PDB file of C-alpha atoms in Angstrom:
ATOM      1  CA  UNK H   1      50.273   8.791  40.556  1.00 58.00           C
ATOM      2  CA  UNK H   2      48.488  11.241  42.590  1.00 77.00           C
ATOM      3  CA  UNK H   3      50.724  12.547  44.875  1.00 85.00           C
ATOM      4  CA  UNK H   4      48.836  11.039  48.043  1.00 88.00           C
ATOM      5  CA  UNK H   5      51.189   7.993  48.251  1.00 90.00           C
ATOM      6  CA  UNK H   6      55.169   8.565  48.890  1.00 90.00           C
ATOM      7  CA  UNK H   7      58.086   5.653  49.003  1.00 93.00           C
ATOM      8  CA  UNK H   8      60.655   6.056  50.590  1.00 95.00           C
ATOM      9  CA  UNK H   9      64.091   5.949  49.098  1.00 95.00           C
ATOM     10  CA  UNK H  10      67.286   4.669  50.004  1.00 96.00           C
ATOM     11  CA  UNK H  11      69.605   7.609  49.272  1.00 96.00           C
ATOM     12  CA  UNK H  12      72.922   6.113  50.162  1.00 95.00           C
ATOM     13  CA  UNK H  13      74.083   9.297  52.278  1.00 97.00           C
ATOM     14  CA  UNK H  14      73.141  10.451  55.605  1.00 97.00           C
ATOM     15  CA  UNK H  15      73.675  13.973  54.773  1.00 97.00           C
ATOM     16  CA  UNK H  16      70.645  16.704  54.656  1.00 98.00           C
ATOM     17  CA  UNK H  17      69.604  17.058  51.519  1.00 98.00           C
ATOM     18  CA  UNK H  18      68.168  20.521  50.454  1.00 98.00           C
ATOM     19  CA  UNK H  19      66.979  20.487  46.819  1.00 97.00           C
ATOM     20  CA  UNK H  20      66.466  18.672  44.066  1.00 98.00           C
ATOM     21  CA  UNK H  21      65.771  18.931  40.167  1.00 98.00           C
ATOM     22  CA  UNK H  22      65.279  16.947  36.838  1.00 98.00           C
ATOM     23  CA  UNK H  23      66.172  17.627  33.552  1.00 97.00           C
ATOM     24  CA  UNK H  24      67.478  15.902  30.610  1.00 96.00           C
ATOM     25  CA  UNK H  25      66.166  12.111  31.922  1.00 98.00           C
ATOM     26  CA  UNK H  26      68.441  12.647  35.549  1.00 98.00           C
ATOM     27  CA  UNK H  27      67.695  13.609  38.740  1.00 98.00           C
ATOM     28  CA  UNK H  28      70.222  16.102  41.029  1.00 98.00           C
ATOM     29  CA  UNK H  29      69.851  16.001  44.958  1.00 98.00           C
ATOM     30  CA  UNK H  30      72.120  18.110  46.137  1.00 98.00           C
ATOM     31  CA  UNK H  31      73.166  18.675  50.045  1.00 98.00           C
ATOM     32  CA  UNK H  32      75.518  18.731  53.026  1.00 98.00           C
ATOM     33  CA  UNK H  33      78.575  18.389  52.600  1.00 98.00           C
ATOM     34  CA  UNK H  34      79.055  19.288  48.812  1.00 98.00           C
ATOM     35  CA  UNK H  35      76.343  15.973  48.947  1.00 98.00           C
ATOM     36  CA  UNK H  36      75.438  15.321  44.844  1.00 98.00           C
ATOM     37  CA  UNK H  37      73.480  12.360  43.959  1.00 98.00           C
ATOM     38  CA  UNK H  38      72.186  11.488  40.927  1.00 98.00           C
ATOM     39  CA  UNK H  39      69.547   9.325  39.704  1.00 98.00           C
ATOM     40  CA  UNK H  40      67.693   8.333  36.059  1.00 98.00           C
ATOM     41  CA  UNK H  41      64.208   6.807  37.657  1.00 97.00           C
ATOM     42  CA  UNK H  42      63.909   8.459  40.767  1.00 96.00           C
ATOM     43  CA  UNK H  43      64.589   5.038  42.607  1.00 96.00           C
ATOM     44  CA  UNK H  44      68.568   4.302  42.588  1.00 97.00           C
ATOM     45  CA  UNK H  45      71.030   6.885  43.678  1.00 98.00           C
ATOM     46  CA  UNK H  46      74.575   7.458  42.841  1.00 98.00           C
ATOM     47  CA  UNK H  47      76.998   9.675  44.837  1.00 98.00           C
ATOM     48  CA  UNK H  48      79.134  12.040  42.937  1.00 98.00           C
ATOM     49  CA  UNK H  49      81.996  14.174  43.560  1.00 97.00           C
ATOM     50  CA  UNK H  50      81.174  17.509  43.971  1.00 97.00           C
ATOM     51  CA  UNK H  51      84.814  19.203  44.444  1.00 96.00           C
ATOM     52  CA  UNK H  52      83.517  21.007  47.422  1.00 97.00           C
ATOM     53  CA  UNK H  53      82.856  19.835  51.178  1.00 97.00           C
ATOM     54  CA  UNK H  54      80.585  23.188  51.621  1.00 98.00           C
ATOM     55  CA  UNK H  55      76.845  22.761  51.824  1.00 98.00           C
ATOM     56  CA  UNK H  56      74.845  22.724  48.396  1.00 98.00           C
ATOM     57  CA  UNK H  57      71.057  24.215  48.525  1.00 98.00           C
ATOM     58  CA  UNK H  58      69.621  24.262  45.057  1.00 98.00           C
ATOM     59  CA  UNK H  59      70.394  22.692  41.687  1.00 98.00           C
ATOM     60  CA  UNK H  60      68.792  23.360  38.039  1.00 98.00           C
ATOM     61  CA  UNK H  61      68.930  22.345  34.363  1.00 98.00           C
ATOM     62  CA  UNK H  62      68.813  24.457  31.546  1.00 96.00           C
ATOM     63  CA  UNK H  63      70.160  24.585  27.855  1.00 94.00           C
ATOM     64  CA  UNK H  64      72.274  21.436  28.102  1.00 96.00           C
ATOM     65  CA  UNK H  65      73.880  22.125  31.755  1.00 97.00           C
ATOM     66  CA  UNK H  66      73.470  21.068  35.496  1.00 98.00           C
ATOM     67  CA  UNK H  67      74.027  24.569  37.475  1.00 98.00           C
ATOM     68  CA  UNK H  68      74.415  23.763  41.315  1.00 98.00           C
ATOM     69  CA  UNK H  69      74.607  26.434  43.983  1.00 98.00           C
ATOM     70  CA  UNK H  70      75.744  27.113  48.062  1.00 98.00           C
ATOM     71  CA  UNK H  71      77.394  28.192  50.708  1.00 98.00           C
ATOM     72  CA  UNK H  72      79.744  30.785  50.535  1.00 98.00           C
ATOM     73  CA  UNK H  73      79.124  31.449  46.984  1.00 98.00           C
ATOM     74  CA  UNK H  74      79.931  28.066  45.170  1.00 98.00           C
ATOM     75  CA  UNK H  75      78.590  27.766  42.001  1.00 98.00           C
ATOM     76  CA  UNK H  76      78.997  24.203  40.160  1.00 98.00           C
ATOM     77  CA  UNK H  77      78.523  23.511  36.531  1.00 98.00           C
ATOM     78  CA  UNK H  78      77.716  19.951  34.513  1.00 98.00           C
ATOM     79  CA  UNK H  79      77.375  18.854  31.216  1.00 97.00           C
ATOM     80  CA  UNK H  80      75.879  15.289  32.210  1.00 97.00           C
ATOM     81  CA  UNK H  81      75.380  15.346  36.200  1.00 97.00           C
ATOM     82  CA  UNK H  82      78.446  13.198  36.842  1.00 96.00           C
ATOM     83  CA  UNK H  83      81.834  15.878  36.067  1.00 97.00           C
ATOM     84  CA  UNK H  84      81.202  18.991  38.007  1.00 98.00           C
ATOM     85  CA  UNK H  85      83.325  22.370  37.363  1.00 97.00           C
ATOM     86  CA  UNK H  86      83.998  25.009  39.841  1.00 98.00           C
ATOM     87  CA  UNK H  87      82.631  28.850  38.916  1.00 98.00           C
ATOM     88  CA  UNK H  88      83.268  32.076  40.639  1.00 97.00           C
ATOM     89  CA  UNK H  89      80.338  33.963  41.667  1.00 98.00           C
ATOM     90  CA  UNK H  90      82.162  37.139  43.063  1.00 97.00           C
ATOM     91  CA  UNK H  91      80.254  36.637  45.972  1.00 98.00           C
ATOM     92  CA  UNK H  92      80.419  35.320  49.372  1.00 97.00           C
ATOM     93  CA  UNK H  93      76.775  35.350  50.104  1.00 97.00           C
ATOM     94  CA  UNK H  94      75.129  31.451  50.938  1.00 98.00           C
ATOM     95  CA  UNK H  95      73.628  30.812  47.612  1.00 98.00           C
ATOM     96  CA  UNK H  96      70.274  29.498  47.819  1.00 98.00           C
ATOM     97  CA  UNK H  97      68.175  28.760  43.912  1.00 98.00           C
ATOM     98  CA  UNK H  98      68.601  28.849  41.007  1.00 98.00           C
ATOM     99  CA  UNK H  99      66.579  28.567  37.830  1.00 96.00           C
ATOM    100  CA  UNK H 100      67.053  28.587  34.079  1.00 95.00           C
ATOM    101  CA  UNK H 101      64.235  30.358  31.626  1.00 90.00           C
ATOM    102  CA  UNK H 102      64.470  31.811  28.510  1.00 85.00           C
ATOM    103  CA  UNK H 103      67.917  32.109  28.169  1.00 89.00           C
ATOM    104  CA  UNK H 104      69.419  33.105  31.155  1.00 91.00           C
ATOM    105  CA  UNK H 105      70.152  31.547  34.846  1.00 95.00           C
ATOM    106  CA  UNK H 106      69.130  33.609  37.867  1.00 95.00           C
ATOM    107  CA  UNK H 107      71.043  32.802  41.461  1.00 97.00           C
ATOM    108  CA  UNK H 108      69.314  34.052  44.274  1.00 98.00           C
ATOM    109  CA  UNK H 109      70.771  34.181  48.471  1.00 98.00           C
ATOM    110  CA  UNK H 110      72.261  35.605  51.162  1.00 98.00           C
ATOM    111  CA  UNK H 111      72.011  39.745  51.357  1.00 97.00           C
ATOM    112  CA  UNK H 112      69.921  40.115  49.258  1.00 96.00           C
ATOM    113  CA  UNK H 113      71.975  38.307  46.733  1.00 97.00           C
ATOM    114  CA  UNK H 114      70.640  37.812  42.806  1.00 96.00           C
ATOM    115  CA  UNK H 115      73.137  37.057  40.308  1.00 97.00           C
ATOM    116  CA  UNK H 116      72.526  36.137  36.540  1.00 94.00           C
ATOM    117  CA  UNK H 117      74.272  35.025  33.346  1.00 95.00           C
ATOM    118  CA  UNK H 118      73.674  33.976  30.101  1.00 93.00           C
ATOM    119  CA  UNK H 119      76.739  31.520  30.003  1.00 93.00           C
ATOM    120  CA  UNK H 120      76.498  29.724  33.137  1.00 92.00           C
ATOM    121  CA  UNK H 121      80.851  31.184  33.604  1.00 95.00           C
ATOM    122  CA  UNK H 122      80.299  35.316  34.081  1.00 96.00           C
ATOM    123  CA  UNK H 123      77.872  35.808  36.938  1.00 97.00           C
ATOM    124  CA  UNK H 124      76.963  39.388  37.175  1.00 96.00           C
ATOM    125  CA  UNK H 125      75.650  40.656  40.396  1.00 97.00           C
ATOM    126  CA  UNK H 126      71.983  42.353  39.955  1.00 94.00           C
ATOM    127  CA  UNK H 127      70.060  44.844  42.335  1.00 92.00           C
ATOM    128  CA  UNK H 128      67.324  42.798  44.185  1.00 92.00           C
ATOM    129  CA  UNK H 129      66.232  45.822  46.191  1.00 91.00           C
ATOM    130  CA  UNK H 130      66.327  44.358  49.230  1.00 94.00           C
ATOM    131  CA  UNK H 131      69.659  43.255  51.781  1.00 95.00           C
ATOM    132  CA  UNK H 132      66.992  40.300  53.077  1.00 95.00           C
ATOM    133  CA  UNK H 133      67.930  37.087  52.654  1.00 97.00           C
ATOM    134  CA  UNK H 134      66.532  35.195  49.468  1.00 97.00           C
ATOM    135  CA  UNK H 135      65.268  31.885  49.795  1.00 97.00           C
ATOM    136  CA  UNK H 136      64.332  31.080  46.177  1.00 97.00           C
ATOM    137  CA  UNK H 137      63.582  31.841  42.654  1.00 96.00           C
ATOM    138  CA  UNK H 138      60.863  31.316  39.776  1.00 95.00           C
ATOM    139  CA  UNK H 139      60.825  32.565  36.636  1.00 92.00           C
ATOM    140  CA  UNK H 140      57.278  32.536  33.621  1.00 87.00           C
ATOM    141  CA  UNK H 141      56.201  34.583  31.015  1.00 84.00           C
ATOM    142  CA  UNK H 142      58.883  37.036  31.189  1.00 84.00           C
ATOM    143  CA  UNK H 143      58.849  37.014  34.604  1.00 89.00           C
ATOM    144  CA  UNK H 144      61.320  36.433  37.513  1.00 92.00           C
ATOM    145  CA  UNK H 145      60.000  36.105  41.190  1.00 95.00           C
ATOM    146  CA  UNK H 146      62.595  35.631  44.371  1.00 95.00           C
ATOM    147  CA  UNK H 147      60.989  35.197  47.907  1.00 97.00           C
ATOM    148  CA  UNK H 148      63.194  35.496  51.127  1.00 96.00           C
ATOM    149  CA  UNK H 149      62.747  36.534  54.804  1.00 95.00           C
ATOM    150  CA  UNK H 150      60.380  38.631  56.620  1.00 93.00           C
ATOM    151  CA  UNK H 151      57.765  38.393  53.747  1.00 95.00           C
ATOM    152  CA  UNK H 152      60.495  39.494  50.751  1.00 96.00           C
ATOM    153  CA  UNK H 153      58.852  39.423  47.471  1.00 94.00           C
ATOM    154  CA  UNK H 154      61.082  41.149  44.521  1.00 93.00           C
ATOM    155  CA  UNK H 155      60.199  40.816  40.732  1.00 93.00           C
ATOM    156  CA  UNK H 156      61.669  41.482  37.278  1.00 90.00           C
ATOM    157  CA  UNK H 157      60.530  41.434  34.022  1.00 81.00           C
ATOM    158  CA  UNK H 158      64.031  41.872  32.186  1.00 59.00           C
ATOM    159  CA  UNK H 159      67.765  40.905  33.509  1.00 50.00           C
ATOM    160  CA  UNK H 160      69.597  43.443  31.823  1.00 47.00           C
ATOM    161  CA  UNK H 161      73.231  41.976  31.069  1.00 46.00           C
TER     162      UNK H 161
END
């Protein structure tokens, strides 16, 4: 209950797993391989089938929908965690977060790379000011923060679509 303690978990893959998120009562570990496991208590995993064998590095819910994103620009969509539809990014940059707030999903990678929609289908490429590579993405009170290599720090308080 504090944080101090940690179980470990049997996850039923031996792929790396790089990211995980909760939303809607489920858990999404995503991974290696086009690895997607889900879980409801944090204890029992399922495998799912991702469509892709490329890696997967971050996963999000928002609004009703599981976004998952990777290498080579694959972008994954879900209703309940278990059916997963291929997007098109227009991108072939690694894909590293991505979050949902107020609204609107921001994708953040490779290059430089920050995409956003409003629809979780039309992903419109955005200016990040920087070609570094993005490692991850936060967004608060109005607020969107990505963080990549060599000390990258870019903010913005409005996506304009």
């Amino acid at each position: 209950t504090n944080g101090t303690s940690w179980t470990s978990r049997t996850s039923g893959t031996s792929s790396d797993l790089y990211g995980a998120a909760y939303g809607n009562g489920l858990w999404v570990a995503v991974g290696n391989g086009g690895t997607i496991l889900t879980s409801t208590n944090g204890t029992s995993w399922t495998s799912r089938s991702s469509g892709t064998s490329l890696e997967l590095y971050g996963a999000a819910y928002g609004n009703g929908l599981w976004v998952v994103v990777g290498f080579n620009g694959t972008i994954r969509t879900s209703p309940d965690g278990t059916s997963w539809t291929s997007r098109s990014s227009g991108t072939t940059s690694h894909l590293r977060s991505v979050v949902y707030a107020n609204g609107l999903w921001v994708v953040v990678g490779s290059n430089g790379t920050v995409l956003a929609s409003l629809d979780d289908i039309t992903w419109i490429p955005r200016d990040s000011g920087t070609t570094s590579a993005l490692r991850d993405v936060a967004c608060a009170n109005g607020l969107c923060v990505v963080v990549g290599y060599n000390g990258t720090i870019s903010t913005a308080q409005v996506i304009t679509l």
